[in-house]
Coordinates of C-alpha atoms and ligand atoms in Angstrom, one line a residue:
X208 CA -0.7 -13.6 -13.3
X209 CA 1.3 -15.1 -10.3
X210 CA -0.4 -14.4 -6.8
X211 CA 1.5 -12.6 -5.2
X212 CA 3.6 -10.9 -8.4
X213 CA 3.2 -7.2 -8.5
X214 CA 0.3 -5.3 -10.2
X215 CA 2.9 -3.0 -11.8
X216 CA 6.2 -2.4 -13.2
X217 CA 7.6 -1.2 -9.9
X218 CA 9.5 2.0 -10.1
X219 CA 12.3 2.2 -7.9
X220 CA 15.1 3.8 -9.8
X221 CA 14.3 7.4 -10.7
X222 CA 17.8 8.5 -11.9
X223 CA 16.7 10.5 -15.0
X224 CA 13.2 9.8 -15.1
X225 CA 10.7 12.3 -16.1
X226 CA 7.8 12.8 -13.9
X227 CA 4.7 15.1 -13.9
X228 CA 3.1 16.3 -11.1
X229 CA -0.7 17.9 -11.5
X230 CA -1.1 19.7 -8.8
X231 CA 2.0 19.8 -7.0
X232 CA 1.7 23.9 -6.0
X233 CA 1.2 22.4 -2.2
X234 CA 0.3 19.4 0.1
X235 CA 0.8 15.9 -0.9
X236 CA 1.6 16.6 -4.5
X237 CA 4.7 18.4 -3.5
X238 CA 6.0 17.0 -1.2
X239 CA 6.0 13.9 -3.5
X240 CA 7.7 16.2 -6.2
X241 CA 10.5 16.9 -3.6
X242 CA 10.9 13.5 -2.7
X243 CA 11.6 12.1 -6.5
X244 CA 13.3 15.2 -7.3
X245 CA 15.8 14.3 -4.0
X246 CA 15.9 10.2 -5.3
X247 CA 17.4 11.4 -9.1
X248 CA 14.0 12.3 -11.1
X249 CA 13.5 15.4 -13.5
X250 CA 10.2 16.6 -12.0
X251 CA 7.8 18.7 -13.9
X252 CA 5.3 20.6 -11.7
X253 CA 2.0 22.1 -12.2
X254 CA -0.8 23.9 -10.4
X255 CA -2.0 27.0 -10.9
X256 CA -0.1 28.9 -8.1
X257 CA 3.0 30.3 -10.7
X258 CA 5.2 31.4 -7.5
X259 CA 4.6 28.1 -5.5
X260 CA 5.7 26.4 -8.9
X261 CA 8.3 28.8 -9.3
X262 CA 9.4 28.7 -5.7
X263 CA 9.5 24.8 -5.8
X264 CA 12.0 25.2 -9.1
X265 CA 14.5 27.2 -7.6
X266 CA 14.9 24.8 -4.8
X267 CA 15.2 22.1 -6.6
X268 CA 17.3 22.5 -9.4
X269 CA 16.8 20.7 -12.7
X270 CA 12.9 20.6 -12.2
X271 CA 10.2 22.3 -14.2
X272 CA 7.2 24.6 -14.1
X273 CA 4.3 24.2 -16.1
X274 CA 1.6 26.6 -14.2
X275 CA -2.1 25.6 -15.6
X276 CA -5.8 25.3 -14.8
X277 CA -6.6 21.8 -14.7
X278 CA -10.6 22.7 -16.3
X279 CA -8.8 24.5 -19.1
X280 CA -8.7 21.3 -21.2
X281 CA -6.6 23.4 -23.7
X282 CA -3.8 24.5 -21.3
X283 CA -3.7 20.7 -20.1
X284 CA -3.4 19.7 -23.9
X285 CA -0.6 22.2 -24.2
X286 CA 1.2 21.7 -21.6
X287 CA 1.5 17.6 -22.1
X288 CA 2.4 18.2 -25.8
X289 CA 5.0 20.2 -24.4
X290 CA 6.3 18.2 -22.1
X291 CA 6.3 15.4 -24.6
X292 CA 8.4 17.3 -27.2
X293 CA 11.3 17.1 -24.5
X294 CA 11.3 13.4 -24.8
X295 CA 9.3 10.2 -23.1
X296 CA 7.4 10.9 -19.9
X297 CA 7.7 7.9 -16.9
X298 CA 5.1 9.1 -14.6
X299 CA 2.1 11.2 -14.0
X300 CA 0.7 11.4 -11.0
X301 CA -2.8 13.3 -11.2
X302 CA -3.3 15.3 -7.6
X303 CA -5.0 18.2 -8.0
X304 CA -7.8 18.2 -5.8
X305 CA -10.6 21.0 -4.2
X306 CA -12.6 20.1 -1.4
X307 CA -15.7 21.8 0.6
X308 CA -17.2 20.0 3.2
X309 CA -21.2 19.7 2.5
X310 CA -24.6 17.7 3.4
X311 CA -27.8 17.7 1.6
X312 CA -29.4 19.9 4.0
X313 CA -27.4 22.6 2.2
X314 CA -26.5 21.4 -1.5
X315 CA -24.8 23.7 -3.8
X316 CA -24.5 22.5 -6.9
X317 CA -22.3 25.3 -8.4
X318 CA -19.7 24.0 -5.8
X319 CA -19.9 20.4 -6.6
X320 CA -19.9 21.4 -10.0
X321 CA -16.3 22.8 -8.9
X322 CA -15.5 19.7 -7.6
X323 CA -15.8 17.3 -10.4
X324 CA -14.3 19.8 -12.8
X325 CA -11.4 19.8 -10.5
X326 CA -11.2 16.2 -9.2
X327 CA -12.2 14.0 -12.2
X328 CA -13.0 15.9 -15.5
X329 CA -9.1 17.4 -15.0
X330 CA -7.9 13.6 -14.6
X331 CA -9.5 12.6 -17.7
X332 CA -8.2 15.6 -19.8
X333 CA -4.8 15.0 -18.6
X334 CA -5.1 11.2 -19.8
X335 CA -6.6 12.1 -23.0
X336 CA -3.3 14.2 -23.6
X337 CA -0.7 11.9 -22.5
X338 CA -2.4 8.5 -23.2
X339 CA -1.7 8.0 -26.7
X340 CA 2.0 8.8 -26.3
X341 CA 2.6 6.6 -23.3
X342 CA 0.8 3.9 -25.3
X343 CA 2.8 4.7 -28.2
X344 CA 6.1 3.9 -26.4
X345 CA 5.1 1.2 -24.8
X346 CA 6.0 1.9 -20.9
X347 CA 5.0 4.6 -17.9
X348 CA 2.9 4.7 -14.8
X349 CA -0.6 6.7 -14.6
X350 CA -1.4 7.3 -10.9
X351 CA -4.4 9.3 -9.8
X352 CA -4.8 10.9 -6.4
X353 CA -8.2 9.3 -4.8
X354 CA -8.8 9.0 -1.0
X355 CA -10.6 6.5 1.2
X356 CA -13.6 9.2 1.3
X357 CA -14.2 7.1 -2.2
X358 CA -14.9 3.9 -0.7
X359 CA -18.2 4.6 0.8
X360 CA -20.4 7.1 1.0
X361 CA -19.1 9.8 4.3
X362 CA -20.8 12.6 6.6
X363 CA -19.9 15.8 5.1
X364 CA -18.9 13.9 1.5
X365 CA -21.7 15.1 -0.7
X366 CA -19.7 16.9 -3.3
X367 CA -16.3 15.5 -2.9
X368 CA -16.9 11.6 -2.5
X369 CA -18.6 10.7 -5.4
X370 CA -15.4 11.8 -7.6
X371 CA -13.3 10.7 -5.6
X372 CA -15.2 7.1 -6.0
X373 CA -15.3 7.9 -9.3
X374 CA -11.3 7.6 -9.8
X375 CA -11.1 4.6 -7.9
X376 CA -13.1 3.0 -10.7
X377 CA -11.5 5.1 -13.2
X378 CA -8.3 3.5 -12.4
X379 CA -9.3 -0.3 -12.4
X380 CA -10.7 0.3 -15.6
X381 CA -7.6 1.7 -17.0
X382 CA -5.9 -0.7 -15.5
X383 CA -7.4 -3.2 -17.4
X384 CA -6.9 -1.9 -20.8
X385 CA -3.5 -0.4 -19.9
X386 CA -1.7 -3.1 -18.1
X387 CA -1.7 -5.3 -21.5
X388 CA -0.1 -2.4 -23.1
X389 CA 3.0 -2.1 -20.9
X390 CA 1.6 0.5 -18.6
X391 CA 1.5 0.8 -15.0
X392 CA -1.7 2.5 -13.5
X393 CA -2.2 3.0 -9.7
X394 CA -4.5 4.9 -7.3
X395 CA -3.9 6.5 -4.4
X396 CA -6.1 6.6 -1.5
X397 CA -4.7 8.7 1.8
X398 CA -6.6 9.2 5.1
X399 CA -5.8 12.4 6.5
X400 CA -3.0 14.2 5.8
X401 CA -2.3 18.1 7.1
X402 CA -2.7 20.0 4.0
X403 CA -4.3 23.6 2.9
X404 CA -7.1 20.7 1.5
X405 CA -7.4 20.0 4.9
X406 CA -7.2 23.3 7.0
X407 CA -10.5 24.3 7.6
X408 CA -11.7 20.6 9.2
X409 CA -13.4 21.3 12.3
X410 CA -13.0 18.0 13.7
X411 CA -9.4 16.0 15.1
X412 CA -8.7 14.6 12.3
X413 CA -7.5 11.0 13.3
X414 CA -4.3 9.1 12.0
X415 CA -3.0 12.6 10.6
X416 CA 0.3 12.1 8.1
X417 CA 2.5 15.5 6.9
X418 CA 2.5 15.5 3.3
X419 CA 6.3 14.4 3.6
X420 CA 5.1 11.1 5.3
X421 CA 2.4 10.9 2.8
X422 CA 5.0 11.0 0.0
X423 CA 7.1 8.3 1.5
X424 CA 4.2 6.1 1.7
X425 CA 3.5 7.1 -2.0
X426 CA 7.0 6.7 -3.4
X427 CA 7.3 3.4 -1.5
X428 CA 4.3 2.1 -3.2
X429 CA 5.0 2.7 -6.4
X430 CA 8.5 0.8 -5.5
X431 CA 6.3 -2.0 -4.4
X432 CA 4.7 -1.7 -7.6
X433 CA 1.5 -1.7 -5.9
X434 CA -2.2 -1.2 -7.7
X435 CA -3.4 1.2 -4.8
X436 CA -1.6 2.8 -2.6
X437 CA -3.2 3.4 0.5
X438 CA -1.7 5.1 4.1
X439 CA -1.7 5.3 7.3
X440 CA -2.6 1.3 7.5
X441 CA -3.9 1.9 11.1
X442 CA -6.5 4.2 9.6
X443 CA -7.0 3.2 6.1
X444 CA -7.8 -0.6 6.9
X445 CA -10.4 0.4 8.7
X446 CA -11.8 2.6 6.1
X447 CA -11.4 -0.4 3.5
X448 CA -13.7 -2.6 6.0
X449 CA -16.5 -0.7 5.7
X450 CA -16.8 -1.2 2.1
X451 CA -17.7 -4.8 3.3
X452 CA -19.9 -4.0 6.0
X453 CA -23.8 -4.8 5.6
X454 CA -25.7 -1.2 4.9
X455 CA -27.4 -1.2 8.2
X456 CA -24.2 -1.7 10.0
X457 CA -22.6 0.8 8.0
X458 CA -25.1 3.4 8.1
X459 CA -25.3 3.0 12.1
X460 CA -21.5 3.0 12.5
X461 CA -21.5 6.1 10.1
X462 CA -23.7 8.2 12.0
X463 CA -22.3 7.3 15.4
X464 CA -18.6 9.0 14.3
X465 CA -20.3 11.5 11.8
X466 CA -18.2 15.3 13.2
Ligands
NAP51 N1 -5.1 16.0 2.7 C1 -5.8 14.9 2.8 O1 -6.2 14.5 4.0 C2 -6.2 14.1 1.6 C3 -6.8 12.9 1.9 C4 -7.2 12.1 0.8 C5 -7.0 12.6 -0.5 N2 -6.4 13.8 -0.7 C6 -6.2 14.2 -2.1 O2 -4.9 14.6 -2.3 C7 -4.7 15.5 -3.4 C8 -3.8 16.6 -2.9 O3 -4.5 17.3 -1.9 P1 -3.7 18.0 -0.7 O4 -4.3 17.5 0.5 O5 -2.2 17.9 -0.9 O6 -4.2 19.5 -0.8 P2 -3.5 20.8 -1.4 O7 -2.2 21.1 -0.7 O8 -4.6 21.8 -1.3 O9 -3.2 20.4 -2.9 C9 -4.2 20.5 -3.9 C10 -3.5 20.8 -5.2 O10 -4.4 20.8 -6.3 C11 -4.1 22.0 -7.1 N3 -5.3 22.4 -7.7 C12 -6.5 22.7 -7.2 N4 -7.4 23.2 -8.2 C13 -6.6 23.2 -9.3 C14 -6.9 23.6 -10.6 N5 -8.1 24.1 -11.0 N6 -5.9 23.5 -11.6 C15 -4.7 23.0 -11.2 N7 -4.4 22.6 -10.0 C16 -5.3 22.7 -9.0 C17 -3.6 23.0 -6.1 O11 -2.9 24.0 -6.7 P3 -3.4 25.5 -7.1 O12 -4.3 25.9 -6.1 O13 -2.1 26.2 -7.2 O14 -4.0 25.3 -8.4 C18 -2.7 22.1 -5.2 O15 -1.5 22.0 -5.8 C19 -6.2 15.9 -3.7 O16 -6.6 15.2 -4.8 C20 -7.0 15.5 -2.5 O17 -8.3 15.2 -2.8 C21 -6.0 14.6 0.3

């Protein structure tokens, strides 16, 4: 592999390519949907808010809703097989997402339960549907929705940061089994972006994107062909120093900026 070659195919033309959304009912998801619907792409959305799907499909013409709950493995199963029928699928990007602010001091498992249901069991039972077609013909891009809460370990992060770490590794292992096969796999990490995910934050949240600058940043990295796609720089670089940070200069630094 050349040094500087990219990771991925790099997806730039989207005229008539077929894309699925998974969780694209709001935020950063749809505003990603819009964006690929405006550059050519037949975009299928799902969430499972049926008039923010249907909303989304009668302003963009062409584009598809496929409303679901991303625990129901079996409404996930049916609605790739689905899709497939129609033809090859070029991208999924996995977004769905549910986050509650919590520390130890008050753990509730039930919640965090929620969490990984939403955040990382729903990944894996939309890979498990589309996997073995995508392998099967031989091309498309897998890109899962992470965030830089997954580097380290984050005040207030108890439930959601540990899935969220979980699909950053989730996605260099695919990589590594995919990439042979043809496949493009990527993960995206955002810092803050003004979303109903986001609403109830307490605290100024800093480097804050709208989900339409967010998409741009997404779209552009897939064109890059980029392995993760990470945004706003200013913030995120930051973020990715702390993963090399001794512990005791992390913990100290953590606590200092904790809300
Ligand atoms: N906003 C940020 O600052 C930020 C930063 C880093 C990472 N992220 C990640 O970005 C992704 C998108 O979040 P967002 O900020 O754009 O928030 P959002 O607007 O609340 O979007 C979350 C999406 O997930 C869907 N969803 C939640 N539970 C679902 C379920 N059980 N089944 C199907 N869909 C479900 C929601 O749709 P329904 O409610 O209609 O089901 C919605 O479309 C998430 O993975 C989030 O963790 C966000």
């Amino acid at each position: 592999m050349a040094l500087f070659s990219p990771l991925n195919p790099p997806m730039s033309d989207w005229h008539g390519k077929t894309v699925w959304v998974v969780g694209a009912s709001s935020g950063i998801g749809q505003a990603t949907a819009a964006q690929l619907h405006g550059l050519g792409a037949r975009v299928v959305v799902s969430a499972r808010k049926v008039q923010s799907l249907d909303a989304f499909v009668q302003a963009h013409p062409g584009s598809q809703a496929l409303a679901l709950d991303v625990t129901d493995a079996t409404a996930v199963a049916a609605a790739a097989a689905q899709l497939l029928a129609q033809g090859p699928l070029d991208c999924v990007m996995y977004c769905a997402g549910h986050y509650t602010a919590m520390r130890a001091n008050a753990m509730d498992v039930p919640d965090m339960r929620r969490h990984l249901e939403v955040n990382y069991l729903g990944a894996l039972y939309v890979l498990d549907a589309v996997l073995p077609a995508l392998i099967q013909q031989g091309h498309g891009h897998i890109s899962l929705v992470g965030s830089v809460a997954g580097y380290r370990g984050l005040p207030q992060s108890l439930a959601y940061g540990p899935t969220k770490a979980a699909l950053i590794n989730l996605a260099e292992t695919l990589y590594l089994d995919l990439h042979p096969q043809g496949l493009g796999v990527s993960i995206i990490n955002p810092g803050f972006v003004q979303t109903p995910l986001t609403a109830s934050n307490a605290f100024t949240m800093p480097a804050l994107l709208t989900p339409a600058q967010a998409a741009s940043a997404i779209v552009q990295g897939w064109g890059r062909g980029a392995f993760e796609i990470h945004f706003p720089k200013r913030f995120t670089l930051w973020m990715q120093a702390l993963r090399v940070l001794p512990n005791r200069w992390f913990f100290a630094l953590a606590k200092r900026v904790s809300p």
